[in-house]
Every structure is written in C-alpha cells, then in structure tokens.
Coordinates of C-alpha atoms and ligand atoms in Angstrom, one line a residue:
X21 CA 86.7 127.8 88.9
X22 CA 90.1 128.8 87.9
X23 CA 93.0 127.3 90.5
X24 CA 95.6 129.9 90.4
X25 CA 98.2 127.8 91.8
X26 CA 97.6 125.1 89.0
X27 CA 97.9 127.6 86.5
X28 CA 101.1 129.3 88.2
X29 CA 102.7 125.4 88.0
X30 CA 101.6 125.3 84.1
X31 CA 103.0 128.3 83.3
X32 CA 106.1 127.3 85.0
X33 CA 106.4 130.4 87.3
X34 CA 108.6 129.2 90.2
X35 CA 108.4 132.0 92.3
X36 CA 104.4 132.5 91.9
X37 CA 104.0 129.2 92.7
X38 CA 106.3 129.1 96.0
X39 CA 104.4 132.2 97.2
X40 CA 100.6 130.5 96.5
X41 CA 101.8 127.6 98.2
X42 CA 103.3 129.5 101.1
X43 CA 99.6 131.6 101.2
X44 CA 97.8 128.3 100.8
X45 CA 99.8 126.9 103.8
X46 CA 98.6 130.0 105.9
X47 CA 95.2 129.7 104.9
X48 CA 95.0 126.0 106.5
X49 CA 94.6 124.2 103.1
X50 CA 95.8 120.5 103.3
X51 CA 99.2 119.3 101.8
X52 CA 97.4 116.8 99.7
X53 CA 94.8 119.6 98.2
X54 CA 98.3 121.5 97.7
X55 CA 100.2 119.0 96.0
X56 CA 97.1 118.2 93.9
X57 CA 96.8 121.8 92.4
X58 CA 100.4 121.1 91.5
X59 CA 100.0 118.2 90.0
X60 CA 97.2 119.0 87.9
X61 CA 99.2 122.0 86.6
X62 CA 102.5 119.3 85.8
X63 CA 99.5 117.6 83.8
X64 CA 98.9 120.9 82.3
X65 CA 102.9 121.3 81.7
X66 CA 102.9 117.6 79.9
X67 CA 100.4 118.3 77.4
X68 CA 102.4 121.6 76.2
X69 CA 105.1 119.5 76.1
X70 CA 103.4 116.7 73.6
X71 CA 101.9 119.7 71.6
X72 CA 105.3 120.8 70.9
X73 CA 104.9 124.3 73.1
X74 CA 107.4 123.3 75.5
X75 CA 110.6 121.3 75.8
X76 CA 112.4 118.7 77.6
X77 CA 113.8 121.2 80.1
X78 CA 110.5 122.3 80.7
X79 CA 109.5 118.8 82.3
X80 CA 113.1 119.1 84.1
X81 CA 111.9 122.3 85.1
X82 CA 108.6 121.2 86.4
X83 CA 110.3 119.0 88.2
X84 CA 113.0 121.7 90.2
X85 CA 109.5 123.6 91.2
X86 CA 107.7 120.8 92.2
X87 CA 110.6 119.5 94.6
X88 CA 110.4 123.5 95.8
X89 CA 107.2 123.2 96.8
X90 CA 107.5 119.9 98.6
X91 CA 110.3 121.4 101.0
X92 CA 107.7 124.4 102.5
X93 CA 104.9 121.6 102.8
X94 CA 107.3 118.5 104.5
X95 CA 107.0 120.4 108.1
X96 CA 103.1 120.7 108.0
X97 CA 102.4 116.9 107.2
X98 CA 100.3 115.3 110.2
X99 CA 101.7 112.3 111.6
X100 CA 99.1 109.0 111.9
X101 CA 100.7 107.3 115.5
X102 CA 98.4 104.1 114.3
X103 CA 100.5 103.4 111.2
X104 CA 103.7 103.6 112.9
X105 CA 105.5 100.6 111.8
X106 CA 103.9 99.4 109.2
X107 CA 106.4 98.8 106.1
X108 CA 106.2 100.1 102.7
X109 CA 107.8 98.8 99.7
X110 CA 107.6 101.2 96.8
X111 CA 109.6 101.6 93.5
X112 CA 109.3 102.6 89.8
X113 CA 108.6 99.8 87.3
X114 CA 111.4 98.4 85.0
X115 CA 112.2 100.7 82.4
X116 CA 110.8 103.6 83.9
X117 CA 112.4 106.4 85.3
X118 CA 109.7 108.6 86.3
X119 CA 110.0 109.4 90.0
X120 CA 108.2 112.8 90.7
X121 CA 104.8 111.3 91.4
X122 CA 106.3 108.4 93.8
X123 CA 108.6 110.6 95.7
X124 CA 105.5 112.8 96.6
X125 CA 103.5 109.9 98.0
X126 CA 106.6 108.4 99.9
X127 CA 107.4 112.0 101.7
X128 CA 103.8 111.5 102.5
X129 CA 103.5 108.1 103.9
X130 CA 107.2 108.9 105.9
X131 CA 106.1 111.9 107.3
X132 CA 102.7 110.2 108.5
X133 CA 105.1 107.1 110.3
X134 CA 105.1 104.7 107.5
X135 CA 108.1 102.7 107.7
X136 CA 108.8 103.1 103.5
X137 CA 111.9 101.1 101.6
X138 CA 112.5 103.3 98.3
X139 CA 113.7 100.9 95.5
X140 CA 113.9 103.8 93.8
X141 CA 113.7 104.2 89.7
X142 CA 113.6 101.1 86.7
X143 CA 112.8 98.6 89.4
X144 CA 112.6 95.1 87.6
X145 CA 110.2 92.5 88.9
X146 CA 112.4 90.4 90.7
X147 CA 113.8 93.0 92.7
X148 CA 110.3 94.0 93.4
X149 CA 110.0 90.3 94.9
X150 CA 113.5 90.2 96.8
X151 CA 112.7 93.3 98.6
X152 CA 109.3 92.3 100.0
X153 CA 110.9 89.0 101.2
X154 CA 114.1 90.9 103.1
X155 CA 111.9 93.5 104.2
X156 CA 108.4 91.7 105.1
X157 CA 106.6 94.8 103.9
X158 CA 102.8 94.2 103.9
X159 CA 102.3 97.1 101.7
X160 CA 103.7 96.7 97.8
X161 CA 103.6 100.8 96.1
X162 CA 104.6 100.6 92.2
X163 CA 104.7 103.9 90.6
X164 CA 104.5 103.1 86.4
X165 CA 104.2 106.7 83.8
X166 CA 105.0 104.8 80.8
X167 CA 102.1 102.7 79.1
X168 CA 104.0 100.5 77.4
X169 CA 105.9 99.5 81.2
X170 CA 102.6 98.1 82.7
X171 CA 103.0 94.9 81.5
X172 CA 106.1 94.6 83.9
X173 CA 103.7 95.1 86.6
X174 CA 101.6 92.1 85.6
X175 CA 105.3 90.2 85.9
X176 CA 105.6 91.4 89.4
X177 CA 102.1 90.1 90.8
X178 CA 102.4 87.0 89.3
X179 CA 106.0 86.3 90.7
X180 CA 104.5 87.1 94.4
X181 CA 101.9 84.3 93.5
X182 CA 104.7 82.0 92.2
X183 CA 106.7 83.0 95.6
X184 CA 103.3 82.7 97.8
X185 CA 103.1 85.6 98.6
X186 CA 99.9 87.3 97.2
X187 CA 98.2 87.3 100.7
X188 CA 99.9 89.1 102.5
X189 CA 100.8 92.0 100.6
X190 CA 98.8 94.6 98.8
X191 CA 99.5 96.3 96.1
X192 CA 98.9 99.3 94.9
X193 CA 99.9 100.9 91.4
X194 CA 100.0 104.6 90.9
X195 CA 100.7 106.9 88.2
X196 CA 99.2 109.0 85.0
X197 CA 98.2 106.3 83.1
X198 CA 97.2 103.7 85.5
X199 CA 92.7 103.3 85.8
X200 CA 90.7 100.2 86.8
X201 CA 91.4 98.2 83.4
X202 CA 95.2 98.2 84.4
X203 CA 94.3 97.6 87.7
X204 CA 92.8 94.5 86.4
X205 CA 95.5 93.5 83.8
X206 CA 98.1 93.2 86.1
X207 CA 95.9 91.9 89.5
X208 CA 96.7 94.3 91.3
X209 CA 94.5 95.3 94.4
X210 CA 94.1 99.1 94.3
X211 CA 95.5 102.1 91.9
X212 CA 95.5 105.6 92.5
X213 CA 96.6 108.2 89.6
X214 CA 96.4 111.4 92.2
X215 CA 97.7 111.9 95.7
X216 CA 93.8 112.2 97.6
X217 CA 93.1 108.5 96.0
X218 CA 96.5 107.6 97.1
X219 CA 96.1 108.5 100.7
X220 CA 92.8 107.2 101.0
X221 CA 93.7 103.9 100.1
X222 CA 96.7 103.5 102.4
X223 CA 94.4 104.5 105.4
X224 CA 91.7 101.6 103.6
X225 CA 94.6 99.3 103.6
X226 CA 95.5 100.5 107.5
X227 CA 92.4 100.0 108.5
X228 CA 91.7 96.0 106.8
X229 CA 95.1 95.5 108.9
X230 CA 93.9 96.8 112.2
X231 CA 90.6 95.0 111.8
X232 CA 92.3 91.3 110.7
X233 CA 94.9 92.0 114.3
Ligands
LIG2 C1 108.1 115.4 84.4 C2 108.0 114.3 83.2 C3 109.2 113.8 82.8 C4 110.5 114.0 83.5 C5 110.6 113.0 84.7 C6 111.3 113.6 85.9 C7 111.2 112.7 87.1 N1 112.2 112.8 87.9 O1 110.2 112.0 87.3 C8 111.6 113.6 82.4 C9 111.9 114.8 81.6 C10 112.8 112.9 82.9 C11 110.7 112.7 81.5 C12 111.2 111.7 80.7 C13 110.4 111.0 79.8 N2 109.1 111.1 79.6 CO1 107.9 112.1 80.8 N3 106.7 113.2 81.6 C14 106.7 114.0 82.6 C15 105.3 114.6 82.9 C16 105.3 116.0 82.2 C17 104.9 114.8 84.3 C18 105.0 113.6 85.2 C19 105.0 114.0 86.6 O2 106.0 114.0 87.3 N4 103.8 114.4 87.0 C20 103.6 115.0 88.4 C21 103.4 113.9 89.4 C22 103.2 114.5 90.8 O3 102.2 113.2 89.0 P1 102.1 111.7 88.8 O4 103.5 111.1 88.4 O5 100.9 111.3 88.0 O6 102.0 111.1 90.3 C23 100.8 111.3 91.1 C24 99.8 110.1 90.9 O7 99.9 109.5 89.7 C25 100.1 109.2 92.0 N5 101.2 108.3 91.9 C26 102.3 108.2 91.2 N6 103.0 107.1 91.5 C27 102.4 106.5 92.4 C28 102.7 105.3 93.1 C29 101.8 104.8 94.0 C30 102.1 103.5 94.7 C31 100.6 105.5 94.3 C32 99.7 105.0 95.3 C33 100.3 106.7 93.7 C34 101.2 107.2 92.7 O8 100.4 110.2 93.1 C35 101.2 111.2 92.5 C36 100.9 112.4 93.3 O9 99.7 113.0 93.0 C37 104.4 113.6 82.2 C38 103.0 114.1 81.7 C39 101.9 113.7 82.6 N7 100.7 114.1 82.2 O10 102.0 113.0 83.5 C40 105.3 113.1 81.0 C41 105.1 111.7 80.5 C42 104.8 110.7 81.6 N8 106.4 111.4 79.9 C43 106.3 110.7 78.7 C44 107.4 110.3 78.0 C45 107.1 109.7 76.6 C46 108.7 110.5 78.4 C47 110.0 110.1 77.7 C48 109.9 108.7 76.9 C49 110.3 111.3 76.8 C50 111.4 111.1 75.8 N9 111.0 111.2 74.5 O11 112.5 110.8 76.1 C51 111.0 110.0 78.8 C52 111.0 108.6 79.5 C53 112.2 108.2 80.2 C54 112.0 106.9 80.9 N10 112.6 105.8 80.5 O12 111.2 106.8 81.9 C55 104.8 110.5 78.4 C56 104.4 109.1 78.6 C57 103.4 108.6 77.5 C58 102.9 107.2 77.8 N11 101.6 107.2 78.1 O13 103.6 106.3 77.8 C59 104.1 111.6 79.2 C60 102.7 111.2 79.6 C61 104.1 112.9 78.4 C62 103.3 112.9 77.1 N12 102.1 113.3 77.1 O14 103.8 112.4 76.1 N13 109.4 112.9 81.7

C-alpha cells in the first residue's frame, strides 16, 4: 500500500507533508506510526541523494520538514508517570554529526518523563563515560549514521567495562546502519534503526528495572 505521507516527505513537499501529518493527528494515528512514515520517506530522500537526483540541500531540507513536523506532534505525546525519573544518557558517536534520528527519540523519551542528558553531536568515548558517572544514568542511547564510526562505539563499551560499569547501564545503539551484527561487535545490549523498535525497548528496559526494584 502506498503511504502518502512517506511519499510527500520523499518528494520533499513541506507543506503536503505538514497537512498529512496534521490529518493523521486528527484521525488518532500514533506519533511513532507518524514519525515512522517520515522517516521512511527521509530514507527515500537519502537514496536520491546517493543516486545523484538530489543534493546536499536536499538532506538540509529534509531535515527543516522533519523538525516541522515534530513541533505539531510534541503536544500529542503521552506521558508514562512510571518512568518518571529514570535518566537517559544519549549522544552521537565521535565523528558523527548526524542528529535528526536522536533528536526524534529524545523528544520522545522527554515528553514520556524520561529524565534525558543530550551530549549532543561527535560525542567521543570518554565523554560518553564521564557523563554516565556525573549523571548516574542507568540508560546509555548512542545514535551512530556513519558505518565507518561504529567502531567508536565498541570503544565506548569497553571503557564502561574498564570503569566497572557495564552492569548497571544499558545500552542501546540506534541509527540507519546499525542491525544485530553491530549490535554484537561493539557489546552492546539492544539496537533499534526505527522509532517503534526504539520505544519498545525503552519500555523492555523499564520494565527489567521495575522488576530488579
Ligand atoms: C539528513 C542526512 C544528512 C544531514 C544530517 C542533518 C542532521 N542534522 O542530522 C547532513 C546533510 C548534515 C548529512 C551529512 C552527511 N552525510 Co548524511 N544522511 C542524511 C540522510 C539522508 C538521512 C538521515 C536521517 O536523518 N534520517 C531520518 C532519521 C529520523 O532516521 P534515523 O537517523 O535512521 O533515526 C531513526 C532510527 O535510526 C532510530 N535512531 C537513531 N538514532 C538513535 C539512537 C538511539 C539510542 C535509538 C534507540 C534509536 C535511534 O530512531 C530514529 C527515529 O526513527 C541519510 C540517509 C539515510 N538513509 O539514513 C544520509 C547518510 C546517513 N549520510 C551519509 C553521508 C555519507 C554523509 C556525509 C559524509 C556526506 C558528505 N559527503 O559530506 C555527511 C557526514 C557528516 C558527518 N561527519 O557526520 C551516508 C552514510 C553512509 C554510511 N553508511 O556511512 C547516508 C546513509 C547517505 C547515503 N546513502 O550515502 N547527512
């Protein structure tokens, strides 16, 4: 079936794609089965852009709609009272700049009560490590788009073994290129490459916590 929203994002038609989202809204669809359209049509936008149909402003461009579309969606997020709290350390990985994807899942987990400390963009490793120590975070988010930036993940996991850390934080890595293998590569305890995985496995994670209290 053809997702009209996805294919208004592809196409990089602002205003048709404000206007589905604001229809979707009234129709009672979820913010995550929103934001997914979207992000399946940024996918779409990605592959013109390595077949040479579009340009760098495109992506830039993608990027303006998508943040459009994230303001009509922020009041209609449900809150979660049981996660109120719990703390979030999230970032992108060194050398990585990409912030689209992570911004999406942090508006998210704020507006359902997480407690979320945004490192922000080209996070290195030891930073990584700092801020779980200052902030205690039991939660460890690491957004990565870049392939060849995975192995800086691997660098972060095995400095929270060297700092003792590894059991009491989970980590999850998101992002376009991230599956099970790189899951495994780096040790990592969960990976999500689209928002309804993502949210899933924060409420897993929520729910492993309540059960060990
Ligand atoms: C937009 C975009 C850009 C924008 C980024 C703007 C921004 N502020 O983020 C700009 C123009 C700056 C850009 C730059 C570059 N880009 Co770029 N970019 C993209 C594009 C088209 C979309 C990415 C995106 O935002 N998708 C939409 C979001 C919503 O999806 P997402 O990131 O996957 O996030 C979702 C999930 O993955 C998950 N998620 C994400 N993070 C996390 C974290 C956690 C903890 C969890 C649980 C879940 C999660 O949830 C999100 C919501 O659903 C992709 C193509 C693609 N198919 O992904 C290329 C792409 C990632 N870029 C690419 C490249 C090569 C570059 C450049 C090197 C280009 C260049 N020649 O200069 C630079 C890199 C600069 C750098 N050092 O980082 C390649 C990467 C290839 C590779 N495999 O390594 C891609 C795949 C394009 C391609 N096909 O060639 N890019």
């Amino acid at each position: 079936m053809k997702d009209e929203l996805q294919i208004a994002m592809a196409d990089l038609d602002e205003e048709r794609t404000l206007m589905l989202v604001e229809e979707r809204v009234k129709a009672g669809y979820s913010s995550v089965e929103i934001i997914e359209s979207c992000r399946r049509g940024v996918e779409v936008v990605g592959e013109k852009y390595s077949d040479s149909h579009y340009y760098l402003s495109d992506l830039i461009m993608s990027e303006e709609i998508l943040k459009g579309v994230m303001r009509i969606l922020e009041p209609y997020i449900p809150t979660n009272p049981s996660v109120k709290g719990l703390s979030i350390v999230m970032g992108t990985i060194e050398g990585d700049i990409h912030d689209l994807g992570k911004n999406i899942i942090i508006y998210l987990l704020r507006s359902s009560g997480y407690q979320v400390h945004d490192l922000g963009v080209d996070v290195t490793p030891e930073r990584f490590i700092q801020a779980v120590n200052e902030t205690k975070a039991s939660i460890l988010g690491i957004s990565v788009l870049l392939s060849f930036c995975i192995g800086s993940i691997k660098k972060v996991v095995d400095l929270l073994v060297d700092a003792g850390l590894r059991d009491k934080v989970k980590v999850v890595v998101g992002g376009y290129p991230v599956n099970q293998e790189v899951k495994e590569f780096t040790g990592a305890d969960f990976y999500a490459n689209d928002v309804t995985e993502a949210m899933r496995i924060y409420r897993e994670i929520l729910e492993i916590k309540e059960d060990s209290v």
